[in-house]
PDB file of C-alpha atoms in Angstrom:
ATOM      1  CA  MET A   1     -12.651  46.027  22.928  1.00  0.00           C
ATOM      2  CA  GLU A   2     -12.685  44.633  19.365  1.00  0.00           C
ATOM      3  CA  ASN A   3     -10.257  41.761  18.944  1.00  0.00           C
ATOM      4  CA  ARG A   4      -8.782  40.680  15.627  1.00  0.00           C
ATOM      5  CA  THR A   5      -7.983  37.328  17.171  1.00  0.00           C
ATOM      6  CA  ASP A   6      -9.772  34.447  18.863  1.00  0.00           C
ATOM      7  CA  LEU A   7      -6.719  33.562  20.975  1.00  0.00           C
ATOM      8  CA  ALA A   8      -6.893  34.803  24.558  1.00  0.00           C
ATOM      9  CA  VAL A   9      -3.090  34.806  24.830  1.00  0.00           C
ATOM     10  CA  GLU A  10      -2.910  37.275  21.935  1.00  0.00           C
ATOM     11  CA  CYS A  11      -5.602  39.491  23.477  1.00  0.00           C
ATOM     12  CA  TYR A  12      -3.443  39.617  26.585  1.00  0.00           C
ATOM     13  CA  GLU A  13      -0.299  40.363  24.574  1.00  0.00           C
ATOM     14  CA  GLU A  14      -2.042  43.153  22.678  1.00  0.00           C
ATOM     15  CA  SER A  15      -2.854  44.900  25.963  1.00  0.00           C
ATOM     16  CA  LYS A  16       0.907  45.609  26.240  1.00  0.00           C
ATOM     17  CA  LYS A  17       0.770  45.189  30.010  1.00  0.00           C
ATOM     18  CA  THR A  18       2.892  42.880  32.123  1.00  0.00           C
ATOM     19  CA  LYS A  19       0.098  42.475  34.666  1.00  0.00           C
ATOM     20  CA  ILE A  20      -3.672  42.953  34.519  1.00  0.00           C
ATOM     21  CA  ASN A  21      -6.003  42.933  37.503  1.00  0.00           C
ATOM     22  CA  GLY A  22      -8.427  40.082  36.880  1.00  0.00           C
ATOM     23  CA  VAL A  23      -6.203  38.117  34.501  1.00  0.00           C
ATOM     24  CA  LYS A  24      -3.725  35.411  35.495  1.00  0.00           C
ATOM     25  CA  VAL A  25      -1.237  34.057  32.954  1.00  0.00           C
ATOM     26  CA  THR A  26       0.973  30.999  33.476  1.00  0.00           C
ATOM     27  CA  GLN A  27       3.401  29.303  31.081  1.00  0.00           C
ATOM     28  CA  GLU A  28       4.888  25.838  31.294  1.00  0.00           C
ATOM     29  CA  GLN A  29       6.384  23.463  28.705  1.00  0.00           C
ATOM     30  CA  GLY A  30       4.751  25.021  25.661  1.00  0.00           C
ATOM     31  CA  ILE A  31       1.380  25.528  27.369  1.00  0.00           C
ATOM     32  CA  THR A  32       0.087  29.035  28.138  1.00  0.00           C
ATOM     33  CA  THR A  33      -2.956  29.350  30.397  1.00  0.00           C
ATOM     34  CA  VAL A  34      -4.903  32.615  30.527  1.00  0.00           C
ATOM     35  CA  ASP A  35      -7.425  32.684  33.371  1.00  0.00           C
ATOM     36  CA  VAL A  36      -9.934  35.542  33.204  1.00  0.00           C
ATOM     37  CA  LEU A  37     -11.027  35.887  36.811  1.00  0.00           C
ATOM     38  CA  ASN A  38     -13.563  38.694  36.929  1.00  0.00           C
ATOM     39  CA  GLU A  39     -15.349  41.480  35.085  1.00  0.00           C
ATOM     40  CA  ASN A  40     -12.257  43.674  35.101  1.00  0.00           C
ATOM     41  CA  GLY A  41     -10.348  40.917  33.328  1.00  0.00           C
ATOM     42  CA  GLU A  42     -13.172  40.565  30.800  1.00  0.00           C
ATOM     43  CA  LYS A  43     -13.019  44.268  29.947  1.00  0.00           C
ATOM     44  CA  ALA A  44      -9.229  44.292  29.810  1.00  0.00           C
ATOM     45  CA  ILE A  45      -8.791  41.572  27.171  1.00  0.00           C
ATOM     46  CA  GLY A  46     -12.288  41.202  25.733  1.00  0.00           C
ATOM     47  CA  LYS A  47     -12.802  37.577  26.786  1.00  0.00           C
ATOM     48  CA  PRO A  48     -15.456  36.101  29.133  1.00  0.00           C
ATOM     49  CA  VAL A  49     -14.508  34.775  32.568  1.00  0.00           C
ATOM     50  CA  GLY A  50     -12.953  31.324  32.261  1.00  0.00           C
ATOM     51  CA  SER A  51      -9.803  29.441  31.307  1.00  0.00           C
ATOM     52  CA  TYR A  52      -8.097  29.629  27.909  1.00  0.00           C
ATOM     53  CA  ILE A  53      -5.288  27.172  27.321  1.00  0.00           C
ATOM     54  CA  THR A  54      -3.000  27.496  24.306  1.00  0.00           C
ATOM     55  CA  VAL A  55      -0.806  24.537  23.397  1.00  0.00           C
ATOM     56  CA  GLU A  56       2.178  24.987  21.088  1.00  0.00           C
ATOM     57  CA  VAL A  57       2.512  22.134  18.579  1.00  0.00           C
ATOM     58  CA  PRO A  58       4.835  21.408  15.640  1.00  0.00           C
ATOM     59  CA  SER A  59       3.606  22.982  12.415  1.00  0.00           C
ATOM     60  CA  PHE A  60       0.897  20.889  10.810  1.00  0.00           C
ATOM     61  CA  VAL A  61       2.488  21.643   7.435  1.00  0.00           C
ATOM     62  CA  ASN A  62       5.285  19.144   8.114  1.00  0.00           C
ATOM     63  CA  ASP A  63       3.327  16.960  10.517  1.00  0.00           C
ATOM     64  CA  THR A  64       3.662  13.236   9.921  1.00  0.00           C
ATOM     65  CA  ASP A  65       2.967  11.610  13.294  1.00  0.00           C
ATOM     66  CA  ILE A  66       0.473  12.555  16.010  1.00  0.00           C
ATOM     67  CA  PHE A  67       1.626   9.720  18.281  1.00  0.00           C
ATOM     68  CA  ASP A  68       4.429  11.755  19.834  1.00  0.00           C
ATOM     69  CA  GLY A  69       2.848  12.703  23.158  1.00  0.00           C
ATOM     70  CA  ARG A  70       0.594  15.451  21.843  1.00  0.00           C
ATOM     71  CA  LEU A  71      -2.538  13.321  22.081  1.00  0.00           C
ATOM     72  CA  LYS A  72      -2.032  12.702  25.782  1.00  0.00           C
ATOM     73  CA  LYS A  73      -1.092  16.331  26.459  1.00  0.00           C
ATOM     74  CA  ILE A  74      -4.191  17.759  24.775  1.00  0.00           C
ATOM     75  CA  SER A  75      -6.522  15.013  26.019  1.00  0.00           C
ATOM     76  CA  ASP A  76      -5.369  15.617  29.612  1.00  0.00           C
ATOM     77  CA  ILE A  77      -6.122  19.335  29.262  1.00  0.00           C
ATOM     78  CA  LEU A  78      -9.535  18.555  27.782  1.00  0.00           C
ATOM     79  CA  LYS A  79     -10.321  16.123  30.590  1.00  0.00           C
ATOM     80  CA  ASN A  80      -9.644  18.848  33.171  1.00  0.00           C
ATOM     81  CA  LEU A  81     -12.042  21.210  31.377  1.00  0.00           C
ATOM     82  CA  LEU A  82     -14.912  18.713  31.163  1.00  0.00           C
ATOM     83  CA  PRO A  83     -17.355  18.370  34.057  1.00  0.00           C
ATOM     84  CA  PRO A  84     -16.687  15.391  36.360  1.00  0.00           C
ATOM     85  CA  GLN A  85     -18.340  12.075  35.491  1.00  0.00           C
ATOM     86  CA  CYS A  86     -19.267  13.250  32.006  1.00  0.00           C
ATOM     87  CA  ASP A  87     -20.599  10.158  30.183  1.00  0.00           C
ATOM     88  CA  ASN A  88     -22.814  11.658  27.449  1.00  0.00           C
ATOM     89  CA  ILE A  89     -21.076  14.136  25.141  1.00  0.00           C
ATOM     90  CA  LEU A  90     -22.044  15.969  21.964  1.00  0.00           C
ATOM     91  CA  VAL A  91     -19.193  17.032  19.643  1.00  0.00           C
ATOM     92  CA  ALA A  92     -20.215  19.830  17.263  1.00  0.00           C
ATOM     93  CA  GLY A  93     -18.047  20.718  14.271  1.00  0.00           C
ATOM     94  CA  LEU A  94     -18.645  24.307  13.166  1.00  0.00           C
ATOM     95  CA  GLY A  95     -17.696  25.718   9.794  1.00  0.00           C
ATOM     96  CA  ASN A  96     -18.007  25.392   6.040  1.00  0.00           C
ATOM     97  CA  MET A  97     -16.706  22.171   4.486  1.00  0.00           C
ATOM     98  CA  ASP A  98     -16.387  23.936   1.104  1.00  0.00           C
ATOM     99  CA  ILE A  99     -13.945  26.568   2.391  1.00  0.00           C
ATOM    100  CA  THR A 100     -10.696  24.915   3.445  1.00  0.00           C
ATOM    101  CA  ALA A 101      -9.731  27.498   6.059  1.00  0.00           C
ATOM    102  CA  ASP A 102     -13.147  27.101   7.690  1.00  0.00           C
ATOM    103  CA  ALA A 103     -13.392  23.304   7.435  1.00  0.00           C
ATOM    104  CA  LEU A 104     -11.602  22.366  10.668  1.00  0.00           C
ATOM    105  CA  GLY A 105     -14.821  21.690  12.609  1.00  0.00           C
ATOM    106  CA  PRO A 106     -16.565  19.407  10.122  1.00  0.00           C
ATOM    107  CA  LYS A 107     -13.302  17.608   9.270  1.00  0.00           C
ATOM    108  CA  THR A 108     -12.662  16.962  12.972  1.00  0.00           C
ATOM    109  CA  ASN A 109     -15.960  15.103  13.265  1.00  0.00           C
ATOM    110  CA  SER A 110     -14.628  12.572  10.750  1.00  0.00           C
ATOM    111  CA  TYR A 111     -12.048  11.542  13.363  1.00  0.00           C
ATOM    112  CA  VAL A 112     -14.379  11.440  16.385  1.00  0.00           C
ATOM    113  CA  LEU A 113     -15.652   8.001  17.379  1.00  0.00           C
ATOM    114  CA  ALA A 114     -19.467   8.200  17.652  1.00  0.00           C
ATOM    115  CA  THR A 115     -20.790   5.620  20.130  1.00  0.00           C
ATOM    116  CA  ARG A 116     -24.247   6.744  21.310  1.00  0.00           C
ATOM    117  CA  HIS A 117     -25.932   4.206  19.020  1.00  0.00           C
ATOM    118  CA  ILE A 118     -24.074   1.231  20.552  1.00  0.00           C
ATOM    119  CA  SER A 119     -26.303  -0.739  22.904  1.00  0.00           C
ATOM    120  CA  GLU A 120     -25.290  -1.755  26.419  1.00  0.00           C
ATOM    121  CA  ASP A 121     -25.404  -5.427  25.428  1.00  0.00           C
ATOM    122  CA  LEU A 122     -23.037  -4.834  22.528  1.00  0.00           C
ATOM    123  CA  LYS A 123     -20.679  -2.873  24.771  1.00  0.00           C
ATOM    124  CA  LYS A 124     -20.465  -5.846  27.127  1.00  0.00           C
ATOM    125  CA  GLU A 125     -19.970  -8.233  24.237  1.00  0.00           C
ATOM    126  CA  MET A 126     -17.057  -6.134  22.948  1.00  0.00           C
ATOM    127  CA  GLY A 127     -15.590  -5.744  26.448  1.00  0.00           C
ATOM    128  CA  PHE A 128     -16.099  -1.968  26.491  1.00  0.00           C
ATOM    129  CA  GLU A 129     -18.576  -1.506  29.345  1.00  0.00           C
ATOM    130  CA  ASN A 130     -17.105   1.938  30.131  1.00  0.00           C
ATOM    131  CA  LEU A 131     -17.559   3.296  26.613  1.00  0.00           C
ATOM    132  CA  LYS A 132     -18.894   6.843  26.868  1.00  0.00           C
ATOM    133  CA  LYS A 133     -21.852   7.962  24.781  1.00  0.00           C
ATOM    134  CA  VAL A 134     -20.571  10.292  22.069  1.00  0.00           C
ATOM    135  CA  SER A 135     -22.648  11.983  19.364  1.00  0.00           C
ATOM    136  CA  THR A 136     -21.363  14.222  16.576  1.00  0.00           C
ATOM    137  CA  VAL A 137     -22.953  16.868  14.374  1.00  0.00           C
ATOM    138  CA  ARG A 138     -21.762  19.143  11.599  1.00  0.00           C
ATOM    139  CA  THR A 139     -23.795  22.326  11.794  1.00  0.00           C
ATOM    140  CA  GLY A 140     -22.869  23.883   8.465  1.00  0.00           C
ATOM    141  CA  VAL A 141     -23.077  27.678   8.216  1.00  0.00           C
ATOM    142  CA  LEU A 142     -25.971  30.119   8.221  1.00  0.00           C
ATOM    143  CA  GLY A 143     -25.633  30.833   4.489  1.00  0.00           C
ATOM    144  CA  GLU A 144     -26.096  27.144   3.698  1.00  0.00           C
ATOM    145  CA  THR A 145     -28.764  26.136   6.194  1.00  0.00           C
ATOM    146  CA  GLY A 146     -30.577  29.333   7.127  1.00  0.00           C
ATOM    147  CA  ILE A 147     -30.162  28.196  10.735  1.00  0.00           C
ATOM    148  CA  GLU A 148     -27.669  29.500  13.278  1.00  0.00           C
ATOM    149  CA  SER A 149     -25.200  26.875  14.529  1.00  0.00           C
ATOM    150  CA  ALA A 150     -26.264  27.712  18.081  1.00  0.00           C
ATOM    151  CA  GLU A 151     -29.903  26.952  17.202  1.00  0.00           C
ATOM    152  CA  ILE A 152     -29.003  23.580  15.668  1.00  0.00           C
ATOM    153  CA  ILE A 153     -26.910  22.568  18.667  1.00  0.00           C
ATOM    154  CA  LYS A 154     -29.549  23.733  21.151  1.00  0.00           C
ATOM    155  CA  GLY A 155     -32.196  21.651  19.381  1.00  0.00           C
ATOM    156  CA  ILE A 156     -30.018  18.537  19.560  1.00  0.00           C
ATOM    157  CA  VAL A 157     -29.133  19.209  23.207  1.00  0.00           C
ATOM    158  CA  ASN A 158     -32.837  19.346  24.063  1.00  0.00           C
ATOM    159  CA  VAL A 159     -33.335  15.886  22.509  1.00  0.00           C
ATOM    160  CA  ILE A 160     -30.275  13.859  23.571  1.00  0.00           C
ATOM    161  CA  ASN A 161     -29.517  15.676  26.865  1.00  0.00           C
ATOM    162  CA  PRO A 162     -25.709  15.557  26.816  1.00  0.00           C
ATOM    163  CA  GLN A 163     -23.799  16.417  29.975  1.00  0.00           C
ATOM    164  CA  CYS A 164     -21.366  18.518  27.961  1.00  0.00           C
ATOM    165  CA  VAL A 165     -20.880  19.905  24.455  1.00  0.00           C
ATOM    166  CA  ILE A 166     -17.466  20.076  22.789  1.00  0.00           C
ATOM    167  CA  VAL A 167     -17.394  22.653  19.992  1.00  0.00           C
ATOM    168  CA  VAL A 168     -14.626  22.650  17.362  1.00  0.00           C
ATOM    169  CA  ASP A 169     -14.033  25.635  15.091  1.00  0.00           C
ATOM    170  CA  ALA A 170     -11.331  27.344  13.054  1.00  0.00           C
ATOM    171  CA  LEU A 171      -9.941  30.468  14.711  1.00  0.00           C
ATOM    172  CA  ALA A 172      -8.409  33.785  13.696  1.00  0.00           C
ATOM    173  CA  SER A 173      -4.976  34.834  14.922  1.00  0.00           C
ATOM    174  CA  SER A 174      -3.151  38.154  15.051  1.00  0.00           C
ATOM    175  CA  SER A 175       0.169  36.411  14.390  1.00  0.00           C
ATOM    176  CA  ALA A 176       1.092  34.567  11.214  1.00  0.00           C
ATOM    177  CA  GLU A 177       3.527  32.465  13.263  1.00  0.00           C
ATOM    178  CA  ARG A 178       0.637  30.928  15.238  1.00  0.00           C
ATOM    179  CA  LEU A 179      -1.271  29.732  12.181  1.00  0.00           C
ATOM    180  CA  GLY A 180      -1.330  25.951  12.303  1.00  0.00           C
ATOM    181  CA  THR A 181       1.079  25.797  15.242  1.00  0.00           C
ATOM    182  CA  THR A 182      -1.237  26.278  18.218  1.00  0.00           C
ATOM    183  CA  VAL A 183      -4.356  24.692  19.684  1.00  0.00           C
ATOM    184  CA  GLN A 184      -6.640  26.660  22.030  1.00  0.00           C
ATOM    185  CA  LEU A 185      -9.011  24.988  24.490  1.00  0.00           C
ATOM    186  CA  SER A 186     -11.472  26.887  26.669  1.00  0.00           C
ATOM    187  CA  ASP A 187     -14.312  26.209  29.107  1.00  0.00           C
ATOM    188  CA  THR A 188     -16.208  29.373  28.155  1.00  0.00           C
ATOM    189  CA  GLY A 189     -17.858  28.240  24.935  1.00  0.00           C
ATOM    190  CA  ILE A 190     -17.493  30.213  21.732  1.00  0.00           C
ATOM    191  CA  PHE A 191     -18.762  33.145  19.657  1.00  0.00           C
ATOM    192  CA  PRO A 192     -18.339  31.757  16.116  1.00  0.00           C
ATOM    193  CA  GLY A 193     -16.743  34.199  13.670  1.00  0.00           C
ATOM    194  CA  SER A 194     -15.824  36.771  16.318  1.00  0.00           C
ATOM    195  CA  GLY A 195     -12.160  36.905  15.305  1.00  0.00           C
ATOM    196  CA  VAL A 196     -13.034  37.806  11.699  1.00  0.00           C
ATOM    197  CA  GLY A 197     -15.754  40.310  12.582  1.00  0.00           C
ATOM    198  CA  ASN A 198     -18.642  37.969  11.677  1.00  0.00           C
ATOM    199  CA  HIS A 199     -20.248  37.578  15.086  1.00  0.00           C
ATOM    200  CA  ARG A 200     -22.761  34.739  15.346  1.00  0.00           C
ATOM    201  CA  PHE A 201     -24.933  33.542  18.223  1.00  0.00           C
ATOM    202  CA  GLU A 202     -23.093  32.570  21.392  1.00  0.00           C
ATOM    203  CA  ILE A 203     -22.626  28.857  22.098  1.00  0.00           C
ATOM    204  CA  SER A 204     -22.076  28.481  25.833  1.00  0.00           C
ATOM    205  CA  LYS A 205     -23.525  27.101  29.049  1.00  0.00           C
ATOM    206  CA  LYS A 206     -25.646  30.247  29.281  1.00  0.00           C
ATOM    207  CA  THR A 207     -27.337  29.545  25.939  1.00  0.00           C
ATOM    208  CA  LEU A 208     -27.401  25.725  25.953  1.00  0.00           C
ATOM    209  CA  GLY A 209     -27.878  24.958  29.650  1.00  0.00           C
ATOM    210  CA  VAL A 210     -24.918  22.524  29.747  1.00  0.00           C
ATOM    211  CA  PRO A 211     -21.140  23.124  29.975  1.00  0.00           C
ATOM    212  CA  VAL A 212     -19.459  23.945  26.667  1.00  0.00           C
ATOM    213  CA  VAL A 213     -15.777  23.355  25.929  1.00  0.00           C
ATOM    214  CA  SER A 214     -14.340  24.855  22.752  1.00  0.00           C
ATOM    215  CA  ILE A 215     -11.305  23.691  20.800  1.00  0.00           C
ATOM    216  CA  GLY A 216      -9.774  25.438  17.809  1.00  0.00           C
ATOM    217  CA  ILE A 217      -6.726  26.048  15.668  1.00  0.00           C
ATOM    218  CA  PRO A 218      -5.959  29.454  14.083  1.00  0.00           C
ATOM    219  CA  THR A 219      -6.151  29.238  10.292  1.00  0.00           C
ATOM    220  CA  VAL A 220      -6.468  32.900   9.217  1.00  0.00           C
ATOM    221  CA  VAL A 221      -4.819  36.221  10.017  1.00  0.00           C
ATOM    222  CA  SER A 222      -5.948  39.769   9.212  1.00  0.00           C
ATOM    223  CA  THR A 223      -4.021  41.640   6.519  1.00  0.00           C
ATOM    224  CA  GLY A 224      -4.302  44.672   8.786  1.00  0.00           C
ATOM    225  CA  VAL A 225      -2.196  42.867  11.381  1.00  0.00           C
ATOM    226  CA  ILE A 226       0.431  41.944   8.796  1.00  0.00           C
ATOM    227  CA  LYS A 227       0.576  45.509   7.420  1.00  0.00           C
ATOM    228  CA  GLY A 228       0.445  47.097  10.857  1.00  0.00           C
ATOM    229  CA  ALA A 229      -2.647  49.030   9.809  1.00  0.00           C
ATOM    230  CA  ASP A 230      -6.248  49.215  10.950  1.00  0.00           C
ATOM    231  CA  ASP A 231      -7.592  47.650   7.754  1.00  0.00           C
ATOM    232  CA  ASN A 232      -9.575  44.529   8.699  1.00  0.00           C
ATOM    233  CA  SER A 233     -11.221  43.992   5.332  1.00  0.00           C
ATOM    234  CA  MET A 234      -9.284  40.903   4.303  1.00  0.00           C
ATOM    235  CA  PHE A 235      -8.042  37.734   5.975  1.00  0.00           C
ATOM    236  CA  VAL A 236      -5.340  35.475   4.572  1.00  0.00           C
ATOM    237  CA  THR A 237      -4.446  31.875   5.208  1.00  0.00           C
ATOM    238  CA  PRO A 238      -1.291  29.758   4.800  1.00  0.00           C
ATOM    239  CA  ARG A 239      -0.535  28.330   1.354  1.00  0.00           C
ATOM    240  CA  GLU A 240      -0.587  24.844   2.886  1.00  0.00           C
ATOM    241  CA  ILE A 241      -3.997  25.371   4.527  1.00  0.00           C
ATOM    242  CA  ASP A 242      -5.321  22.022   3.270  1.00  0.00           C
ATOM    243  CA  ARG A 243      -2.540  20.238   5.158  1.00  0.00           C
ATOM    244  CA  VAL A 244      -3.051  22.375   8.264  1.00  0.00           C
ATOM    245  CA  THR A 245      -6.783  21.696   8.335  1.00  0.00           C
ATOM    246  CA  GLU A 246      -6.517  17.957   7.712  1.00  0.00           C
ATOM    247  CA  GLN A 247      -3.741  17.296  10.231  1.00  0.00           C
ATOM    248  CA  GLY A 248      -5.269  19.679  12.771  1.00  0.00           C
ATOM    249  CA  ALA A 249      -8.636  17.925  12.505  1.00  0.00           C
ATOM    250  CA  LYS A 250      -6.929  14.571  13.003  1.00  0.00           C
ATOM    251  CA  LEU A 251      -5.114  15.791  16.125  1.00  0.00           C
ATOM    252  CA  ILE A 252      -8.219  17.339  17.711  1.00  0.00           C
ATOM    253  CA  GLY A 253     -10.512  14.438  16.829  1.00  0.00           C
ATOM    254  CA  MET A 254      -8.076  11.868  18.158  1.00  0.00           C
ATOM    255  CA  SER A 255      -7.434  13.928  21.308  1.00  0.00           C
ATOM    256  CA  ILE A 256     -11.182  13.918  21.982  1.00  0.00           C
ATOM    257  CA  ASN A 257     -11.245  10.140  21.507  1.00  0.00           C
ATOM    258  CA  VAL A 258      -8.265   9.554  23.794  1.00  0.00           C
ATOM    259  CA  CYS A 259      -9.841  11.784  26.453  1.00  0.00           C
ATOM    260  CA  LEU A 260     -13.267  10.139  26.360  1.00  0.00           C
ATOM    261  CA  GLN A 261     -12.483   6.493  25.629  1.00  0.00           C
ATOM    262  CA  SER A 262      -9.621   5.767  28.014  1.00  0.00           C
ATOM    263  CA  ASP A 263     -10.107   1.982  27.838  1.00  0.00           C
ATOM    264  CA  ILE A 264      -9.062   1.895  24.163  1.00  0.00           C
ATOM    265  CA  SER A 265      -5.453   2.498  23.107  1.00  0.00           C
ATOM    266  CA  GLU A 266      -4.498   5.447  20.891  1.00  0.00           C
ATOM    267  CA  ARG A 267      -3.548   3.151  18.017  1.00  0.00           C
ATOM    268  CA  ASP A 268      -6.782   1.171  18.231  1.00  0.00           C
ATOM    269  CA  LEU A 269      -8.835   4.373  18.316  1.00  0.00           C
ATOM    270  CA  TYR A 270      -7.056   5.584  15.199  1.00  0.00           C
ATOM    271  CA  THR A 271      -7.760   2.278  13.472  1.00  0.00           C
ATOM    272  CA  LEU A 272     -11.464   2.748  14.218  1.00  0.00           C
ATOM    273  CA  VAL A 273     -11.672   6.292  12.811  1.00  0.00           C
ATOM    274  CA  GLY A 274      -8.630   6.749  10.572  1.00  0.00           C
TER     275      GLY A 274
END
């Protein structure tokens, strides 16, 4: 099935069924979890087996403060998706920095605290012995680099041997109301560009050899969805997309920091990267 959205919750909604064999959906306090349990579930909603968690957040257009509980909520979800005792992590920001609606990934990396270069002696001197090793990379896009994002990430994985990869990318939605108001996390990896019909190489445990967690925010919607037609030729984005991308990147980057560096307070982490 061809989805015009990257959000698993919307794929489920578009099936127009209250119950699907192989798919379990739970909702609680603004968090919707879609668990694809088997091959039947995969075929039914067009998503690989795994967990897809959608968090409702206040619109980034009017967002002024991320220190309202959202960081802990999203970081707790992320922690549950990461493998246990994960101390070496690569954060990969996908997308094109020159196109605002596609800049979420690279902008997020600006807010992620990179620590792999800090020596053990310096960690002890600073009092941060439990600091996790974090590396970041902005992959760019195929048209810029001539290299698939998956190939770049795989090459880095083979060198630094992370225990997990966190991939951040802008997503497509089938609902204008979800643009800049939801965050999706998943333990299945990602097919970059799938929601806009520009399928790129898969980035997942199957292709990289290590667990992959994806995080994204919907920034575009198909005009076909808005018109109620089958035309998928154009995608539109909110007028305030620069605000959505910047604030969304800040929330995701800081949530990653809060999840990984639990010995440092949220405010101190923001001072280090903000």
